[in-house]
Amino acid sequence: MTLSQHDITPDVASLTRRLKREKAARQQAETLLTEKSRELFEALQQSQTNQEKLELALWATQESYWEWHATGDAFLVKSFGLRKKQVKESKHSAIALMAIVHEDDLPTIQFQWSLAVHSGCDDIELTFRVKSVHGDQWMRSRGRVLRRDDNGTAVYIVGTSKDITRQQKAEQSFQLMASAFSSSREPMLVLSDDFTITESNEAFLSLAELNAKHECEHQPLTAFLQGAQDKLQQLPKLGQLQFDTHLITVSGATIPVELSLAMFESRQQGSTYLIATIRDISERKQNEERLRELATHDDLTGLKNRLGLNATLKAMTEREEPFALAFIDLDGFKTVNDLAGHDSGDNCLVAVADTLKTVYTGDAEVTRWGGDEFLIAIPGENEQQCVKQSQALIKALEALNFGASGNDIRLSASIGVAYFPAHGNCVEALIQNADAAMYQAKTLGKGQVFVYRHGLIESMKEQVTLLTDLHRAIRTRSLDFYLQGKFSSTGKLIGAELLCRWFSPLHGMVSPGTFIPLAEAHGLDGEIGLMALESACEYIAMMEAEGLSVPMSVNISANQLLEPGFSNIALSICDEHVVAPQMIEIEITESIFIQDESSALRALTELRNVGFVLSLDDFGSGFSSLSYLRTFQFDVIKIDRSLAKDIHCSTKALSLLSGLVKMLNSLQYKVLVEGIDNLAYIPLMEDMGISAYQGFLFEKPIPYDQFIYKHAHSSITLED
């Protein structure tokens, strides 16, 4: 059958439309597929990016990623190295992991894991220790349950782990520090950078007498440490400080403290804070004061010592405050030590110190310079008052008795005085000048006060050269011994006195008044005394060979006579020269009794017992005590020339001498008057019963050869 054109056309059109629809549908599907593919690709790309970001974050925090699957009970662990692309995967069984966990931490881990797996708790956080070749390491694991089965049991858990050993140690250290801060016996504070108190410990509360922390928190540090503000300002520049200051307690008490401050930076807060340690140094200050006291004071007497005096004088000179400085040296102290012992010597120094404090009162600074030397600083410019006090001291010392074991020992003192600023504008110069004045007082006869005068140091230097020359003269036996006769009123020679003379090649003829005190002050008088005894014995022996028998008198110093065994030494010298001791008259002065009366009496008795004649010289000069005449029987009393002066024209002088001679005659003493230079004295003295004389009227001191020529070959007449 043949179809018409009309019949075919509708079917094609329908098919065409259908094809078009199918094509459009395919295109739409392809477009949709393309879009879905793109979305899937983009999602995949985003997933990969997120994974990379996650891995990067884990790498940055140095954490490991892990996941657990219930199937197989295994852990998959991803750890990240120091480089971003270093990823290490490992798989471990639960049993293997539990094997490296510290046994003390296992119970906690097992409990927490079981709780997460079997209960509704999805989050896990564990802190535990694992064993490693480097020792125990602290780990922190955090995880989350992502899937559970129908029974609610976890089947998939993921999480991260991190080594927190360093943080744990830091936390432990912080806890220890906090514990140490809290329990420290040292008061401690935490301060803000403006020195406001933010934290305190119990030790600080106790020291400051506070009841609770809130009483000091938010308070400035200077509320408790007044006067420390200036030093605190140095902290930012130095970073740490340590200095002494004072803490004021709630009750108002002042406590010396040592403050140590250190500055720290807080990394977490980005701020600065301060740690203050406060130490109570009351005991240290007391010990320092005690040591300072010991360093500046004399242990024996309690007086200030040389160091203490120097500090006092320095302060006085800096204030330009006028003052006098008295330099005191005890005369006779060596005898106390030698005869009574060092314990008695110490007691003597204590008694002298007490006497000094009694005499020098008010603002006077009494110090022990060393040995038997004392220095007194007396504020003011009253020279007369200072000299008066010094003279009073000498009298007070001479009145003291330091006897021991039957010894009656007495002291005196030589005192030199210098004034600031007249005699020195610095401490060293002033002490030197006062010392020089003291030596001058000693040279003049001891027991005296001498005020420094300009030029004295130069004079002292000359004395040093003189002393050196005197040493040489004694060593080479260059001293000369002159003779001066003793006569009756008719001019008959009845004896002679040996007198030492010295001609120095450097200084010329040196007066005995100069070199004898110098020798006594430096311990040379003993050697001169022995030389005098030997010369006297030689002269007596030589004069006896010429037919003259002349008793010889020799001056012996108190120091030499008090030396143990002196009488035996003197006797051996006489024996060596075959001279009877009765031909030697030992002349002494009253100063021997001032030094040590009982030892002096013993020494004189020993000399008398072996045959020597004893004479008391210079009687009536200076300080005389008639008690000596009652205590000891001398053979001869030599009356000083001062008592004979002007008796021919002064009734008072004549009466005084007459009464004295009458008393001596009644005591059966032989009396000789020395220093006779006026013929008018003779008849007056004869009327008094005086029969022995010495002086220029009869004869001046002359060398031995002239003396023996004169008296061996001539008659004796009175000189004009």
XYZ file of C-alpha atoms in Angstrom:
720
model
C 0.000 0.000 0.000
C 1.315 3.367 -0.878
C 1.182 6.186 1.717
C 0.410 9.643 0.720
C 2.630 12.628 1.442
C 0.010 13.878 3.746
C 0.175 10.727 5.830
C 4.038 10.692 6.246
C 4.709 14.299 7.254
C 3.055 14.296 10.754
C 5.060 11.269 11.914
C 8.397 12.879 10.923
C 7.544 16.079 12.628
C 6.640 14.195 15.750
C 9.861 12.259 15.607
C 11.839 15.382 15.012
C 10.286 17.006 18.006
C 10.991 13.915 20.063
C 14.599 13.885 18.946
C 14.928 17.506 19.834
C 13.511 16.812 23.283
C 15.860 13.904 23.843
C 18.797 15.981 22.639
C 17.836 18.812 24.979
C 17.486 16.332 27.828
C 20.908 14.860 27.072
C 22.442 18.290 26.942
C 20.783 19.203 30.233
C 22.039 15.967 31.777
C 25.499 16.550 30.453
C 25.439 20.091 31.819
C 24.211 18.853 35.179
C 26.863 16.135 35.171
C 29.501 18.645 34.297
C 28.388 20.934 37.107
C 28.271 18.065 39.577
C 31.708 16.934 38.461
C 33.003 20.428 38.886
C 31.430 20.688 42.338
C 32.848 17.303 43.245
C 36.250 18.333 41.974
C 36.101 21.582 43.855
C 34.993 19.744 46.974
C 37.840 17.343 46.519
C 40.211 20.224 46.038
C 38.825 21.947 49.134
C 39.149 18.711 51.079
C 42.746 18.397 50.062
C 43.342 22.032 50.988
C 41.676 21.537 54.374
C 43.742 18.427 54.936
C 46.898 20.334 54.084
C 45.848 23.135 56.409
C 45.112 20.634 59.137
C 48.460 18.954 58.633
C 50.152 22.348 58.578
C 48.420 23.316 61.837
C 49.436 20.012 63.406
C 52.995 20.518 62.183
C 53.073 24.052 63.572
C 51.886 22.908 67.002
C 54.031 19.783 66.852
C 51.010 17.586 67.513
C 50.421 14.077 66.124
C 47.158 12.935 64.586
C 45.677 9.561 65.521
C 42.538 7.587 64.846
C 41.203 4.430 66.414
C 39.044 1.793 64.798
C 37.157 -0.702 66.941
C 37.751 -3.294 64.272
C 41.163 -4.666 65.111
C 41.485 -2.341 68.177
C 44.309 -0.525 66.370
C 45.604 3.024 66.338
C 46.769 4.769 63.190
C 49.198 7.544 64.065
C 50.431 10.341 61.836
C 53.316 12.421 63.108
C 54.901 15.420 61.438
C 58.622 16.141 61.264
C 60.454 19.433 61.432
C 59.783 19.979 57.737
C 56.242 20.493 56.494
C 56.331 17.613 53.994
C 57.678 15.093 56.521
C 54.693 12.918 57.482
C 55.187 9.595 59.181
C 52.414 7.060 59.524
C 52.491 4.146 61.917
C 50.019 1.581 63.173
C 49.985 0.281 66.733
C 47.855 -2.064 68.731
C 46.302 -0.804 71.951
C 48.315 -3.350 73.925
C 51.595 -2.093 72.388
C 50.768 1.507 73.262
C 49.742 0.655 76.804
C 53.096 -1.106 77.280
C 55.044 2.184 77.047
C 52.717 4.112 79.378
C 54.037 4.727 82.906
C 52.502 2.163 85.256
C 51.246 4.874 87.619
C 49.217 6.459 84.813
C 47.656 3.251 83.356
C 44.605 3.099 85.667
C 43.590 6.656 84.788
C 43.970 6.085 81.023
C 42.009 2.837 81.104
C 39.193 4.440 83.078
C 38.935 7.530 80.848
C 39.056 5.450 77.620
C 36.412 3.032 78.861
C 34.225 5.965 79.840
C 34.440 7.435 76.321
C 33.857 4.126 74.509
C 30.918 2.828 76.529
C 29.157 5.985 77.716
C 27.739 9.021 76.036
C 30.853 11.110 76.684
C 32.338 11.875 73.263
C 35.341 13.987 74.348
C 38.570 12.545 75.688
C 41.531 14.398 77.285
C 44.375 12.504 78.895
C 47.726 13.553 80.420
C 50.192 10.751 81.027
C 53.831 9.697 80.912
C 55.451 7.401 78.378
C 58.814 5.675 78.552
C 61.523 6.722 76.109
C 65.282 6.482 75.715
C 65.496 10.019 77.171
C 63.484 9.110 80.229
C 59.823 9.714 80.977
C 58.042 12.107 78.650
C 54.752 13.795 79.364
C 52.059 13.498 76.692
C 48.660 15.140 76.287
C 46.057 13.388 74.100
C 42.735 14.862 73.059
C 40.119 12.900 71.046
C 36.471 12.751 69.966
C 34.129 9.868 69.205
C 32.922 10.190 65.595
C 30.873 6.960 65.188
C 29.051 4.632 67.465
C 27.210 1.375 66.648
C 23.559 0.715 67.303
C 24.415 -0.121 70.922
C 26.059 3.258 71.445
C 29.545 1.814 71.626
C 32.231 3.910 69.979
C 33.687 2.317 66.861
C 35.699 5.273 65.491
C 37.622 7.876 67.466
C 40.082 10.491 66.187
C 42.346 12.881 68.066
C 45.735 14.525 68.530
C 48.709 14.000 70.848
C 51.524 16.332 71.895
C 54.726 16.070 73.873
C 54.235 18.490 76.800
C 57.333 17.519 78.799
C 58.761 21.038 78.637
C 55.482 22.683 79.652
C 55.020 20.159 82.440
C 58.469 20.855 83.819
C 57.850 24.566 83.567
C 54.563 24.157 85.399
C 56.238 22.050 88.088
C 58.955 24.677 88.384
C 56.324 27.387 88.665
C 54.484 25.404 91.315
C 57.729 24.912 93.217
C 58.473 28.613 92.948
C 54.978 29.470 94.111
C 55.352 27.047 96.998
C 58.783 28.459 97.839
C 57.403 31.997 97.661
C 54.507 31.104 99.938
C 56.479 29.087 102.481
C 59.755 31.040 102.381
C 61.049 32.253 105.717
C 62.329 35.329 103.897
C 59.719 38.057 103.449
C 58.901 38.283 99.727
C 56.691 40.471 97.556
C 55.505 40.516 93.954
C 55.271 44.070 92.622
C 53.990 45.725 89.501
C 56.392 47.863 87.505
C 55.256 50.953 89.439
C 56.277 49.252 92.753
C 52.707 48.470 93.801
C 52.394 45.324 95.916
C 50.345 42.608 94.170
C 51.300 39.556 96.241
C 52.982 38.894 99.597
C 53.937 35.861 101.624
C 53.358 35.076 105.291
C 56.911 36.003 106.280
C 56.356 39.570 105.051
C 53.034 39.833 106.850
C 54.740 38.717 110.063
C 57.649 41.149 109.648
C 55.388 44.112 108.894
C 52.959 43.077 111.673
C 50.057 42.691 109.197
C 47.066 40.412 109.790
C 46.098 39.672 106.187
C 47.361 40.113 102.628
C 44.712 42.638 101.681
C 46.267 45.102 104.153
C 49.342 45.465 101.941
C 48.107 44.572 98.454
C 47.663 47.560 96.112
C 49.838 49.568 98.487
C 53.049 51.218 97.186
C 56.255 49.593 98.410
C 57.383 52.945 99.822
C 54.479 52.794 102.282
C 56.595 50.250 104.156
C 60.101 51.252 103.030
C 60.210 54.962 103.636
C 63.218 56.792 102.254
C 63.901 54.183 99.545
C 62.250 56.106 96.708
C 65.461 57.518 95.186
C 67.198 54.157 95.063
C 64.136 52.410 93.618
C 64.254 54.722 90.606
C 67.563 53.118 89.590
C 65.941 49.692 89.001
C 64.785 50.171 85.366
C 68.327 51.092 84.352
C 70.098 48.350 86.350
C 67.539 45.524 86.148
C 68.218 44.533 89.748
C 68.997 46.293 93.008
C 70.210 45.455 96.473
C 70.577 47.982 99.278
C 70.013 48.466 102.996
C 67.054 50.489 104.208
C 64.469 50.489 107.006
C 61.034 48.885 107.117
C 58.296 50.650 109.065
C 55.886 48.189 110.705
C 52.197 48.777 111.423
C 53.075 49.617 115.029
C 55.615 52.213 113.856
C 58.703 50.161 114.736
C 61.743 50.638 112.496
C 63.570 47.491 111.379
C 66.846 47.583 109.406
C 66.382 45.419 106.302
C 68.233 44.434 103.149
C 66.064 44.828 100.029
C 66.788 42.781 96.887
C 64.791 43.643 93.762
C 64.786 41.870 90.394
C 62.804 42.704 87.262
C 61.095 39.989 85.146
C 59.195 39.992 81.851
C 55.881 38.076 81.627
C 55.682 36.410 78.184
C 52.007 35.569 78.516
C 50.891 39.000 79.607
C 53.588 41.026 77.849
C 54.187 43.027 81.026
C 56.903 43.570 83.643
C 56.746 42.484 87.252
C 59.194 42.683 90.169
C 60.211 40.218 92.851
C 61.314 41.781 96.138
C 63.106 39.885 98.899
C 63.330 41.628 102.255
C 65.762 40.351 104.862
C 65.703 41.458 108.492
C 69.312 42.482 109.193
C 68.841 43.669 112.779
C 71.214 41.015 114.096
C 73.738 41.753 111.369
C 73.606 45.459 112.165
C 74.064 44.691 115.851
C 77.047 42.483 115.034
C 78.468 45.165 112.763
C 78.046 47.711 115.529
C 79.681 45.282 117.957
C 82.567 44.713 115.543
C 82.836 48.453 114.970
C 82.942 48.900 118.723
C 85.660 46.265 119.014
C 87.584 47.791 116.124
C 87.471 51.307 117.560
C 87.787 50.553 121.286
C 90.465 49.064 123.495
C 89.525 45.681 124.970
C 91.297 46.253 128.278
C 90.241 49.777 129.252
C 87.098 50.241 127.188
C 88.476 53.534 125.873
C 88.547 54.389 122.192
C 91.666 53.091 120.492
C 93.884 54.564 117.793
C 91.341 53.874 115.024
C 88.508 55.390 117.039
C 90.530 58.484 117.880
C 91.559 59.044 114.261
C 87.899 59.010 113.216
C 86.993 61.464 116.010
C 89.868 63.836 115.219
C 89.114 63.710 111.509
C 85.515 64.739 112.180
C 86.646 67.580 114.470
C 89.167 68.913 111.956
C 86.616 68.738 109.130
C 84.260 70.837 111.266
C 87.203 73.206 111.894
C 86.456 72.922 115.586
C 89.348 74.174 117.786
C 90.606 71.605 120.292
C 93.632 70.599 122.328
C 95.337 67.240 122.035
C 97.166 65.913 125.105
C 99.666 63.099 124.473
C 100.284 61.173 127.718
C 103.077 58.678 128.336
C 103.270 56.935 131.708
C 106.562 57.200 133.600
C 107.461 54.038 135.502
C 104.964 51.658 133.894
C 107.724 49.264 132.857
C 108.573 48.833 136.530
C 104.997 47.756 137.261
C 105.187 45.038 134.608
C 108.684 43.917 135.596
C 108.165 43.774 139.348
C 104.456 43.183 139.838
C 103.681 41.168 136.689
C 101.590 41.777 133.611
C 98.278 41.198 135.401
C 99.122 44.042 137.740
C 100.199 46.017 134.674
C 96.757 45.505 133.137
C 95.076 46.526 136.396
C 97.319 49.576 136.426
C 96.210 50.601 132.921
C 92.544 50.180 133.879
C 93.077 52.376 136.960
C 94.865 54.978 134.813
C 91.963 54.947 132.332
C 89.491 55.531 135.181
C 91.650 58.384 136.470
C 91.803 59.935 133.006
C 88.001 59.885 132.717
C 87.745 61.477 136.157
C 90.173 64.293 135.331
C 89.166 64.957 131.720
C 85.406 65.378 131.931
C 82.739 66.900 129.703
C 83.266 66.533 125.966
C 86.864 65.358 126.277
C 87.596 62.235 124.196
C 89.802 59.889 126.244
C 91.629 57.244 124.204
C 94.344 54.641 124.618
C 96.875 55.156 121.848
C 98.753 51.942 122.613
C 100.896 50.404 125.352
C 101.152 52.975 128.156
C 100.314 55.949 125.912
C 96.993 57.825 126.012
C 95.649 60.701 123.920
C 92.969 63.149 125.033
C 91.079 65.408 122.617
C 89.689 68.406 124.521
C 87.305 70.715 122.612
C 87.890 74.450 123.029
C 90.779 76.889 122.937
C 91.483 77.303 126.666
C 95.204 76.470 126.870
C 95.402 77.297 130.548
C 92.539 74.919 131.374
C 94.112 72.088 129.390
C 97.485 72.505 131.099
C 95.742 72.696 134.478
C 93.878 69.444 133.821
C 97.093 67.753 132.696
C 98.920 68.846 135.842
C 96.004 67.562 137.905
C 96.323 64.224 136.144
C 100.003 63.948 137.021
C 99.214 64.562 140.704
C 96.360 62.038 140.588
C 98.591 59.384 139.024
C 101.422 59.994 141.489
C 98.939 59.469 144.330
C 98.020 55.995 143.059
C 99.746 52.929 144.521
C 100.133 49.843 142.370
C 101.902 47.732 144.955
C 101.956 43.953 144.695
C 103.798 41.295 146.718
C 105.238 43.888 149.055
C 106.208 46.297 146.268
C 105.075 49.891 146.609
C 105.022 51.089 143.003
C 104.002 54.558 141.877
C 103.598 56.192 138.489
C 103.887 59.608 136.980
C 103.296 60.916 133.478
C 104.915 63.086 130.839
C 102.348 65.077 128.857
C 102.699 66.953 125.590
C 99.971 69.325 124.380
C 99.282 70.612 120.865
C 96.391 72.750 119.599
C 94.309 72.647 116.448
C 94.666 74.565 114.204
C 97.584 76.531 115.661
C 99.951 73.544 115.864
C 98.763 71.519 112.889
C 95.937 71.625 110.351
C 95.621 67.853 109.930
C 95.324 64.892 112.269
C 98.742 63.418 111.469
C 100.612 66.687 112.034
C 98.767 67.393 115.265
C 99.509 63.958 116.753
C 103.137 64.214 115.693
C 103.498 67.613 117.360
C 101.760 66.491 120.568
C 104.072 63.455 120.609
C 107.103 65.700 120.185
C 105.904 67.892 123.057
C 105.496 64.785 125.244
C 109.067 63.678 124.543
C 110.253 67.156 125.407
C 108.396 66.926 128.737
C 110.068 63.566 129.374
C 113.473 65.005 128.471
C 112.960 67.859 130.905
C 112.628 65.431 133.791
C 109.327 63.564 133.425
C 106.205 64.260 135.456
C 105.749 67.487 133.487
C 103.462 69.148 130.941
C 104.962 70.718 127.844
C 103.013 72.710 125.241
C 104.221 72.362 121.682
C 106.064 75.311 120.208
C 107.043 75.877 116.613
C 110.469 74.512 115.801
C 110.205 71.683 118.319
C 110.154 69.002 115.617
C 113.382 70.383 114.185
C 114.787 70.338 117.677
C 113.657 66.736 118.052
C 115.389 65.847 114.800
C 118.522 67.396 116.215
C 118.015 65.263 119.310
C 117.884 62.183 117.088
C 121.287 63.008 115.659
C 122.459 63.834 119.179
C 121.190 60.472 120.417
C 122.968 58.658 117.594
C 126.176 60.474 118.487
C 125.666 59.640 122.181
C 125.301 55.946 121.317
C 128.599 56.160 119.480
C 130.288 57.969 122.368
C 129.183 55.310 124.856
C 130.205 52.494 122.510
C 133.674 54.000 121.987
C 133.928 55.129 125.634
C 134.433 58.729 124.507
C 132.701 60.279 127.526
C 134.880 62.193 129.964
C 134.531 62.219 133.745
C 135.502 65.408 135.579
C 135.997 65.797 139.310
C 134.650 68.475 141.629
C 135.945 68.482 145.153
C 133.967 68.536 148.402
C 135.459 70.737 151.089
C 135.269 71.711 154.713
C 134.727 75.351 155.614
C 138.517 75.770 155.919
C 139.053 74.551 152.357
C 140.235 71.055 153.190
C 139.469 68.430 150.522
C 137.178 65.803 152.043
C 135.913 64.075 148.925
C 135.029 64.517 145.252
C 132.077 64.046 142.976
C 132.467 62.374 139.584
C 130.679 64.397 136.881
C 130.162 63.191 133.309
C 131.174 65.502 130.457
C 130.799 65.009 126.747
C 132.502 66.731 123.865
C 130.868 65.690 120.586
C 132.749 66.143 117.301
C 129.393 67.056 115.711
C 127.761 69.151 118.436
C 130.707 70.443 120.465
C 130.509 70.506 124.258
C 127.086 69.111 125.201
C 125.656 70.083 128.597
C 124.878 67.262 131.066
C 121.443 68.863 131.401
C 120.907 67.901 127.764
C 122.488 64.503 127.299
C 121.785 62.938 130.736
C 117.956 63.241 130.395
C 118.330 62.039 126.792
C 120.243 58.993 128.003
C 117.648 58.276 130.706
C 114.776 58.575 128.226
C 116.404 56.026 125.914
C 117.786 53.565 128.451
C 121.417 54.616 128.144
C 121.753 55.844 131.732
C 122.673 52.356 132.942
C 125.729 52.149 130.679
C 126.823 55.645 131.676
C 126.396 54.733 135.367
C 128.611 51.655 135.014
C 131.231 53.705 133.156
C 131.088 56.256 135.973
C 131.616 53.564 138.642
C 134.567 52.125 136.739
C 136.095 55.595 136.274
C 135.578 56.419 139.970
C 137.366 53.209 140.980
C 140.207 53.926 138.529
C 140.606 57.489 139.870
C 140.590 56.337 143.484
C 143.259 53.714 142.725
C 145.429 56.210 140.836
C 145.082 58.863 143.560
C 146.028 56.359 146.250
C 149.198 55.701 144.230
C 149.885 59.464 144.542
C 149.286 59.388 148.274
C 145.745 60.785 148.167
C 142.777 58.975 149.693
C 139.713 60.742 148.306
C 136.202 59.203 148.627
C 134.332 59.489 145.342
C 130.595 60.078 144.858
C 128.807 58.825 141.733
C 125.324 59.711 140.491
C 123.229 56.619 139.757
C 119.839 56.906 137.988
C 116.706 55.499 139.590
C 116.191 53.114 136.661
C 119.640 51.602 137.084
C 119.469 51.331 140.846
C 116.123 49.508 140.642
C 117.536 46.884 138.306
C 117.804 43.528 140.112
C 121.363 42.678 141.139
C 122.769 46.187 140.756
C 124.489 46.048 144.164
C 126.361 42.874 143.127
C 127.455 44.491 139.843
C 128.686 47.603 141.657
C 130.552 45.481 144.205
C 132.235 43.404 141.473
C 133.511 46.614 139.814
C 135.062 47.705 143.135
C 136.629 44.280 143.622
C 138.065 44.338 140.109
C 139.872 47.626 140.850
C 140.705 46.673 144.452
C 138.699 49.589 145.831
C 136.769 49.341 149.097
C 133.026 50.081 148.558
C 133.220 52.457 151.536
C 135.204 54.791 149.229
C 132.217 55.037 146.833
C 129.282 57.275 147.696
C 126.141 56.474 145.662
C 124.097 59.629 145.032
C 120.392 59.247 144.234
C 117.423 61.612 143.956
C 113.938 61.377 145.422
C 112.497 60.336 142.041
C 113.421 56.749 142.858
C 110.784 56.667 145.614
C 108.096 57.986 143.266
C 108.703 55.125 140.834
C 108.691 52.281 143.349
C 109.221 53.062 147.015
C 109.446 49.521 148.372
C 111.839 48.347 145.635
C 113.930 51.488 146.166
C 114.246 50.785 149.893
C 115.235 47.197 149.173
C 117.884 48.250 146.613
C 119.340 50.899 148.944
C 119.491 48.404 151.791
C 121.403 45.954 149.578
C 123.942 48.662 148.675
C 124.400 49.665 152.321
C 124.819 46.043 153.383
C 127.760 45.549 151.003
C 129.463 48.735 152.263
C 128.539 51.594 149.902
C 127.902 55.082 151.307
C 124.465 56.452 150.355
C 123.640 60.084 149.691
C 120.295 61.797 148.959
C 121.028 64.399 146.289
C 119.184 67.671 145.468
C 117.246 67.601 148.742
C 114.741 70.453 148.893
C 114.341 70.851 145.117
C 111.011 70.131 143.517
C 108.795 67.629 145.321
C 110.313 66.495 148.635
C 108.856 64.175 151.217
C 110.268 64.036 154.731
C 108.789 60.563 155.084
C 111.785 59.199 153.146
C 114.088 60.452 155.906
C 112.070 58.484 158.430
C 111.836 55.371 156.270
C 115.518 55.084 155.330
C 118.736 56.199 157.004
C 120.994 57.925 154.457
C 124.634 58.626 155.233
C 124.638 62.105 153.664
C 121.942 64.638 152.747
C 122.980 67.022 149.976
C 120.946 70.230 150.259
C 120.095 71.790 146.916
C 121.663 75.135 146.035
C 118.227 76.761 145.776
C 117.846 76.637 149.585
C 121.191 78.351 150.164
C 120.601 81.197 147.735
C 120.439 84.705 149.250
C 120.681 83.549 152.885
C 123.046 86.450 153.516
C 120.385 88.985 152.540
C 117.069 87.209 153.121
C 115.892 86.411 156.653
C 113.247 84.066 155.349
C 115.792 82.108 153.274
C 118.179 82.011 156.247
C 115.447 80.800 158.638
C 114.277 78.120 156.235
C 117.758 76.705 155.707
C 118.576 76.955 159.393
C 115.441 75.079 160.418
C 116.047 72.380 157.802
C 119.672 71.850 158.875
C 118.661 71.738 162.534
C 116.147 69.001 161.749
C 118.692 66.985 159.757
C 121.283 67.331 162.500
C 118.773 66.103 165.049
C 118.242 63.044 162.821
C 122.039 62.554 162.887
C 122.524 63.086 159.151
C 125.727 64.430 157.661
C 124.806 67.547 155.711
C 126.500 68.954 152.613
C 125.336 72.073 150.801
C 126.003 72.184 147.065
C 126.220 75.086 144.662
C 128.128 77.405 147.020
C 129.360 80.394 145.020
C 129.342 83.186 147.611
C 131.877 83.528 150.419
C 129.280 85.345 152.560
C 127.366 82.059 152.958
C 130.160 80.278 154.815
C 130.013 81.936 158.275
C 126.239 81.745 158.307
C 126.343 78.042 157.466
C 129.075 77.349 160.019
C 126.802 78.840 162.662
C 124.174 76.302 161.608
C 126.644 73.454 162.072
C 127.281 72.771 158.390
C 130.797 71.519 157.772
C 130.779 70.196 154.191
C 130.485 72.256 151.004
C 130.604 71.930 147.247
C 130.510 74.647 144.606
C 132.365 77.045 142.377
C 133.504 79.010 145.406
C 135.787 76.088 146.222
C 136.339 74.409 142.874
C 134.860 73.967 139.437
C 134.655 70.517 137.828
C 138.060 69.789 136.265
C 139.619 66.852 134.391
C 141.290 64.131 136.466
C 144.854 65.099 135.574
C 144.284 68.697 136.655
C 142.485 67.539 139.804
C 145.276 65.229 140.916
C 147.994 67.772 140.045
C 146.158 70.438 142.034
C 145.482 68.370 145.115
C 148.642 66.261 145.155
C 151.029 69.185 144.775
C 149.195 72.244 146.139
C 147.479 73.438 149.266
C 143.759 74.126 149.028
C 142.405 77.687 149.317
C 138.986 79.199 148.640
C 138.552 80.512 145.075
C 137.530 84.134 144.474
